[in-house]
JSON list of C-alpha atoms in Angstrom, two decimals:
[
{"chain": "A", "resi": 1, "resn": "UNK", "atom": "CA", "xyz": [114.92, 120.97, 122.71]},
{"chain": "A", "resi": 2, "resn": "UNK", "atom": "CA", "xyz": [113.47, 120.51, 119.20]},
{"chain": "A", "resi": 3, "resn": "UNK", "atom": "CA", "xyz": [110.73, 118.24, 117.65]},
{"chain": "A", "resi": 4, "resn": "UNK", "atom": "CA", "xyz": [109.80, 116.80, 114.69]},
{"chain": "A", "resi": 5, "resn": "UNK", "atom": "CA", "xyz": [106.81, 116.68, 113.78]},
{"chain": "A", "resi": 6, "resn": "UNK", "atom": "CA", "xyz": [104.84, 114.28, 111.05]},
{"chain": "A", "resi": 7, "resn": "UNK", "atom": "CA", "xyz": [101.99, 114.25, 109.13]},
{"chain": "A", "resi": 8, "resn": "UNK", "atom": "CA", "xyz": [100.81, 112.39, 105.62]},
{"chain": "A", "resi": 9, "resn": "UNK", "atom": "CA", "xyz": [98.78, 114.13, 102.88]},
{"chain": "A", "resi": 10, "resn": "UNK", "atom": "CA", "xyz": [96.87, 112.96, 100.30]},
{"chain": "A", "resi": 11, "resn": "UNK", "atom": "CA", "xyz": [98.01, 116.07, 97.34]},
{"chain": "A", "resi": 12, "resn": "UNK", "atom": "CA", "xyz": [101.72, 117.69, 96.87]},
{"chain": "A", "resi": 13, "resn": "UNK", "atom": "CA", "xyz": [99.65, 120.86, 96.44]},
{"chain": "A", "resi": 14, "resn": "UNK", "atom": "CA", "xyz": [98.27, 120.51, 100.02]},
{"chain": "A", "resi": 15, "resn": "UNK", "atom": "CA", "xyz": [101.30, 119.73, 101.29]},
{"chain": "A", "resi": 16, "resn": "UNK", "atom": "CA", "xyz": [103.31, 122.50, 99.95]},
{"chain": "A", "resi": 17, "resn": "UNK", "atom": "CA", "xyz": [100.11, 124.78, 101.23]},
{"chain": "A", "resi": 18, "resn": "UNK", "atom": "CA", "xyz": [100.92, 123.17, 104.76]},
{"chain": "A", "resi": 19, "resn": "UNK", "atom": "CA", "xyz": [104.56, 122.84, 104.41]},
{"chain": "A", "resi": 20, "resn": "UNK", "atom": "CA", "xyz": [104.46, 127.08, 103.52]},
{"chain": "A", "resi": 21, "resn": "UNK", "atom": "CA", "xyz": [101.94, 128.41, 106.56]},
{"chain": "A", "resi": 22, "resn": "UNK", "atom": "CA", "xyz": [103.88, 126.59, 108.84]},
{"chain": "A", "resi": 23, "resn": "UNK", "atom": "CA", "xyz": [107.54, 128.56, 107.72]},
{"chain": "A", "resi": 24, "resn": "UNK", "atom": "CA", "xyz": [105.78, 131.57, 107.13]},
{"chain": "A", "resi": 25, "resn": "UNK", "atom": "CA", "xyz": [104.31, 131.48, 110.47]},
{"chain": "A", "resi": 26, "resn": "UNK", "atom": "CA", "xyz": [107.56, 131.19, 111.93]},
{"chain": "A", "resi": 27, "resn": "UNK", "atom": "CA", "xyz": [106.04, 127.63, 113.85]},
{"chain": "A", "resi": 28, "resn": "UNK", "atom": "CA", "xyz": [108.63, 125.57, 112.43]},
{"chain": "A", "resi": 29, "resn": "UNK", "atom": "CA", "xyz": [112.06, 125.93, 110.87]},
{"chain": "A", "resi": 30, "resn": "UNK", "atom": "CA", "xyz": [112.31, 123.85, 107.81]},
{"chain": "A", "resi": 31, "resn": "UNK", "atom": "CA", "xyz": [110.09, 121.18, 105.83]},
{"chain": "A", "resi": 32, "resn": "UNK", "atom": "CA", "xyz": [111.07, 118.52, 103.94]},
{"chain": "A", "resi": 33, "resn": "UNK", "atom": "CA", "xyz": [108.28, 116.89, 101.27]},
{"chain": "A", "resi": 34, "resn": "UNK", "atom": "CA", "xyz": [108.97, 113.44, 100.86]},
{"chain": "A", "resi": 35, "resn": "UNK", "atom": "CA", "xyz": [106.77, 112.66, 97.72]},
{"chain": "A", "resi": 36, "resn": "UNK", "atom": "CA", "xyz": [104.76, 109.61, 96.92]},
{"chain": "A", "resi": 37, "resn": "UNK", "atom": "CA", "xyz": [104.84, 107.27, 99.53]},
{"chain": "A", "resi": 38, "resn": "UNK", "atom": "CA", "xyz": [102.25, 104.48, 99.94]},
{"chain": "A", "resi": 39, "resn": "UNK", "atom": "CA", "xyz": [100.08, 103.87, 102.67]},
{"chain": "A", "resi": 40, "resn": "UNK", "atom": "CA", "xyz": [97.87, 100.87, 103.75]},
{"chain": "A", "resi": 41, "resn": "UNK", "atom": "CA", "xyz": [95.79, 101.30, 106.85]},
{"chain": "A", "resi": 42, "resn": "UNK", "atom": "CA", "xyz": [92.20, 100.69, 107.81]},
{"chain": "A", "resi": 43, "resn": "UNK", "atom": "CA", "xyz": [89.70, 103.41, 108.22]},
{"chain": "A", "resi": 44, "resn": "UNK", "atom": "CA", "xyz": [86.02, 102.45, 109.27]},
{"chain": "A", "resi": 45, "resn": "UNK", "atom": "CA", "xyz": [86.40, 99.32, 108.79]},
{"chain": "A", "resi": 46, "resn": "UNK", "atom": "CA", "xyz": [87.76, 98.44, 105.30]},
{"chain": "A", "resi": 47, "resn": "UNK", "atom": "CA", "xyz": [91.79, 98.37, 104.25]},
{"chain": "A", "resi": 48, "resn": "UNK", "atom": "CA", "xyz": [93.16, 101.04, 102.47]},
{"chain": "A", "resi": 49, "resn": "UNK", "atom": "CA", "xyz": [96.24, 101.82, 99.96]},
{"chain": "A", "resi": 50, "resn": "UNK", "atom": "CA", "xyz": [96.52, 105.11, 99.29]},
{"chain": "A", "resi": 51, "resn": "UNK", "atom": "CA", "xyz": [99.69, 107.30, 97.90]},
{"chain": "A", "resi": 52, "resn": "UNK", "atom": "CA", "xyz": [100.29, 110.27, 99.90]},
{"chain": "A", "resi": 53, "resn": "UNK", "atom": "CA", "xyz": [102.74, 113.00, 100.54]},
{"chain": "A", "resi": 54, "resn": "UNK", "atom": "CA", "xyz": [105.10, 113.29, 104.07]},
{"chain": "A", "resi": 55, "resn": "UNK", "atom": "CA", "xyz": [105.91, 116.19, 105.36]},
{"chain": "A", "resi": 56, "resn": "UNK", "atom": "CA", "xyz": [108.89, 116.10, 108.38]},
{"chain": "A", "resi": 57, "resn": "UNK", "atom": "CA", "xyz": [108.47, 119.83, 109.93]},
{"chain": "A", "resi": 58, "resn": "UNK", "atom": "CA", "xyz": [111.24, 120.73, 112.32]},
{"chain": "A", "resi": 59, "resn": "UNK", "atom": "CA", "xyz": [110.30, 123.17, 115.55]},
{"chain": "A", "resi": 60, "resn": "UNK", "atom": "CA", "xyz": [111.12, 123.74, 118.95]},
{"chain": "A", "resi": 61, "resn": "UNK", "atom": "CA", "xyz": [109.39, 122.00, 122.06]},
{"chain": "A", "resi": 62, "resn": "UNK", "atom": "CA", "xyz": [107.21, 125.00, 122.91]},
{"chain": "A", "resi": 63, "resn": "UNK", "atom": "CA", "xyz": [105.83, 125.25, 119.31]},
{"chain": "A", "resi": 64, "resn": "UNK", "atom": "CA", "xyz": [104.75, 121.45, 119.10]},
{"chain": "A", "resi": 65, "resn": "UNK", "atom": "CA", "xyz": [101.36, 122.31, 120.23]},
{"chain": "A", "resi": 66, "resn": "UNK", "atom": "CA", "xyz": [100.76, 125.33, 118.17]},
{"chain": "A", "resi": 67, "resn": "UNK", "atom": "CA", "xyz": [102.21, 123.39, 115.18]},
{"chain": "A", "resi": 68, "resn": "UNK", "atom": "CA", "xyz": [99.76, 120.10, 115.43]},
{"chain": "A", "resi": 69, "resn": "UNK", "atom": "CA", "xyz": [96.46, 122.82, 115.94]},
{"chain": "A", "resi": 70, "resn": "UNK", "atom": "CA", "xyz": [97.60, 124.51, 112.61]},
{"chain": "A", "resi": 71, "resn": "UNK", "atom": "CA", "xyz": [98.22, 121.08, 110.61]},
{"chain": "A", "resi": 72, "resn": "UNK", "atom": "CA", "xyz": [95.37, 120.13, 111.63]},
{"chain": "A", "resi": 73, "resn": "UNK", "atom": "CA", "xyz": [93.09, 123.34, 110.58]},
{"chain": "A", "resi": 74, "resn": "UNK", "atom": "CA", "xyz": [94.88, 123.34, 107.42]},
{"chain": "A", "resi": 75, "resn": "UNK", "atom": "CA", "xyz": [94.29, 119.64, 106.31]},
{"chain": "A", "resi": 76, "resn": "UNK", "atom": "CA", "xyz": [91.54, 118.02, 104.56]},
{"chain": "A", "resi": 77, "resn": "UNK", "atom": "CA", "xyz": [91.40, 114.52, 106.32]},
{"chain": "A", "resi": 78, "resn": "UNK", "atom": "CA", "xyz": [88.61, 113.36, 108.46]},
{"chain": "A", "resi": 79, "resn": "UNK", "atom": "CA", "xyz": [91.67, 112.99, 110.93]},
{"chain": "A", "resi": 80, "resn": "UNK", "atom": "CA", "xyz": [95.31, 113.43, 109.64]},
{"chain": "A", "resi": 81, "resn": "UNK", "atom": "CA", "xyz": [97.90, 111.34, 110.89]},
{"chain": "A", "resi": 82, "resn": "UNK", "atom": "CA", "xyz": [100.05, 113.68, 112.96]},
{"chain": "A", "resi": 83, "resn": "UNK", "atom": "CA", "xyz": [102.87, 112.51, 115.30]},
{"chain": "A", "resi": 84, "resn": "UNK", "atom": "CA", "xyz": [105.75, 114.24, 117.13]},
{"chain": "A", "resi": 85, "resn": "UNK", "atom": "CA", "xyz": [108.74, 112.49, 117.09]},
{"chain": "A", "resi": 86, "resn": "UNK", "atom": "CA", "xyz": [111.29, 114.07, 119.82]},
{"chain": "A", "resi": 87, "resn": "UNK", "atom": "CA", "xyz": [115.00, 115.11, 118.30]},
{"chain": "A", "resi": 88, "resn": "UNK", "atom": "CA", "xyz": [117.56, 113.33, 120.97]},
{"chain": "A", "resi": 89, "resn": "UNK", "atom": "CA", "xyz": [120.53, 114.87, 119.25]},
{"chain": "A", "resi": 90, "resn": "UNK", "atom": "CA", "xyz": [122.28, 116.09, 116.05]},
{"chain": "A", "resi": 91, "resn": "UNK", "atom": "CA", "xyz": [124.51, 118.97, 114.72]},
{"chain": "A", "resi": 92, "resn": "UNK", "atom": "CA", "xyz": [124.37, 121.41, 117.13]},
{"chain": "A", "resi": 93, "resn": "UNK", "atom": "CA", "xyz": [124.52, 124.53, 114.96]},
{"chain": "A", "resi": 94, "resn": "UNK", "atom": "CA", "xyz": [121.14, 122.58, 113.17]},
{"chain": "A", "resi": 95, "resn": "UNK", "atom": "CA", "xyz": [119.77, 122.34, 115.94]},
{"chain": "A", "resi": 96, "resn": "UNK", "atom": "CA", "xyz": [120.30, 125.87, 117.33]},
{"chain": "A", "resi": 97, "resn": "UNK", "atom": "CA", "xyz": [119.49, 127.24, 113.46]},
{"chain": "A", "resi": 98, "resn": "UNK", "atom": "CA", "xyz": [116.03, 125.79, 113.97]},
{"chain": "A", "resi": 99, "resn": "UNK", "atom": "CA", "xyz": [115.28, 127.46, 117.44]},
{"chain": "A", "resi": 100, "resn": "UNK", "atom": "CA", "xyz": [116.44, 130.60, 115.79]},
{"chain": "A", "resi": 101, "resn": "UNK", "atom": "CA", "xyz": [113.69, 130.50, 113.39]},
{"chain": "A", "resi": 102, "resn": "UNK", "atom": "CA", "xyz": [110.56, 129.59, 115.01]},
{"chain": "A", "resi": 103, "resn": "UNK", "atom": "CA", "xyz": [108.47, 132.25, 116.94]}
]
């Protein structure tokens, strides 16, 4: 099975950085940078609205783990928003092209 897994960012530089290691590692097959999105949470306290950068990386299920540990030693939040999201079905031969290149 594959994953998806999601994280915001607060520069396009940092998430190109990310978005890189994690191909070049071979941990996940493809990212797509969605650009400029806006946030509004609340952190310690006191609401937020910040613009930030997505990144959707797709891997397979036993690289999920490996994949949040390396987001997470790459970015530069206090703690980054990063969620899997499980892939229930799609084009089989994009699907089968992303187990093919992860590690």
């Amino acid at each position: 099975m594959v994953a998806i897994v999601y994280s915001t960012i607060d520069t396009i530089q940092d998430a190109r950085r990310i978005a890189h290691t994690l191909v070049e590692e071979q941990l996940v097959a493809c990212v797509n940078i969605i650009p400029k999105i806006e946030s509004i949470y609340t952190w310690k306290g006191k609401i937020e609205n910040e613009e930030e950068y997505l990144i959707i990386a797709k891997t397979v299920d036993q690289n999920v783990k490996k994949t949040i540990q390396r987001i997470k030693t790459l970015h530069t939040y206090e703690l980054p928003d990063i969620i899997v999201l499980p892939i229930i079905g799609g084009l089989k031969d994009y699907l089968d092209y992303i187990a093919t290149e992860t590690s």
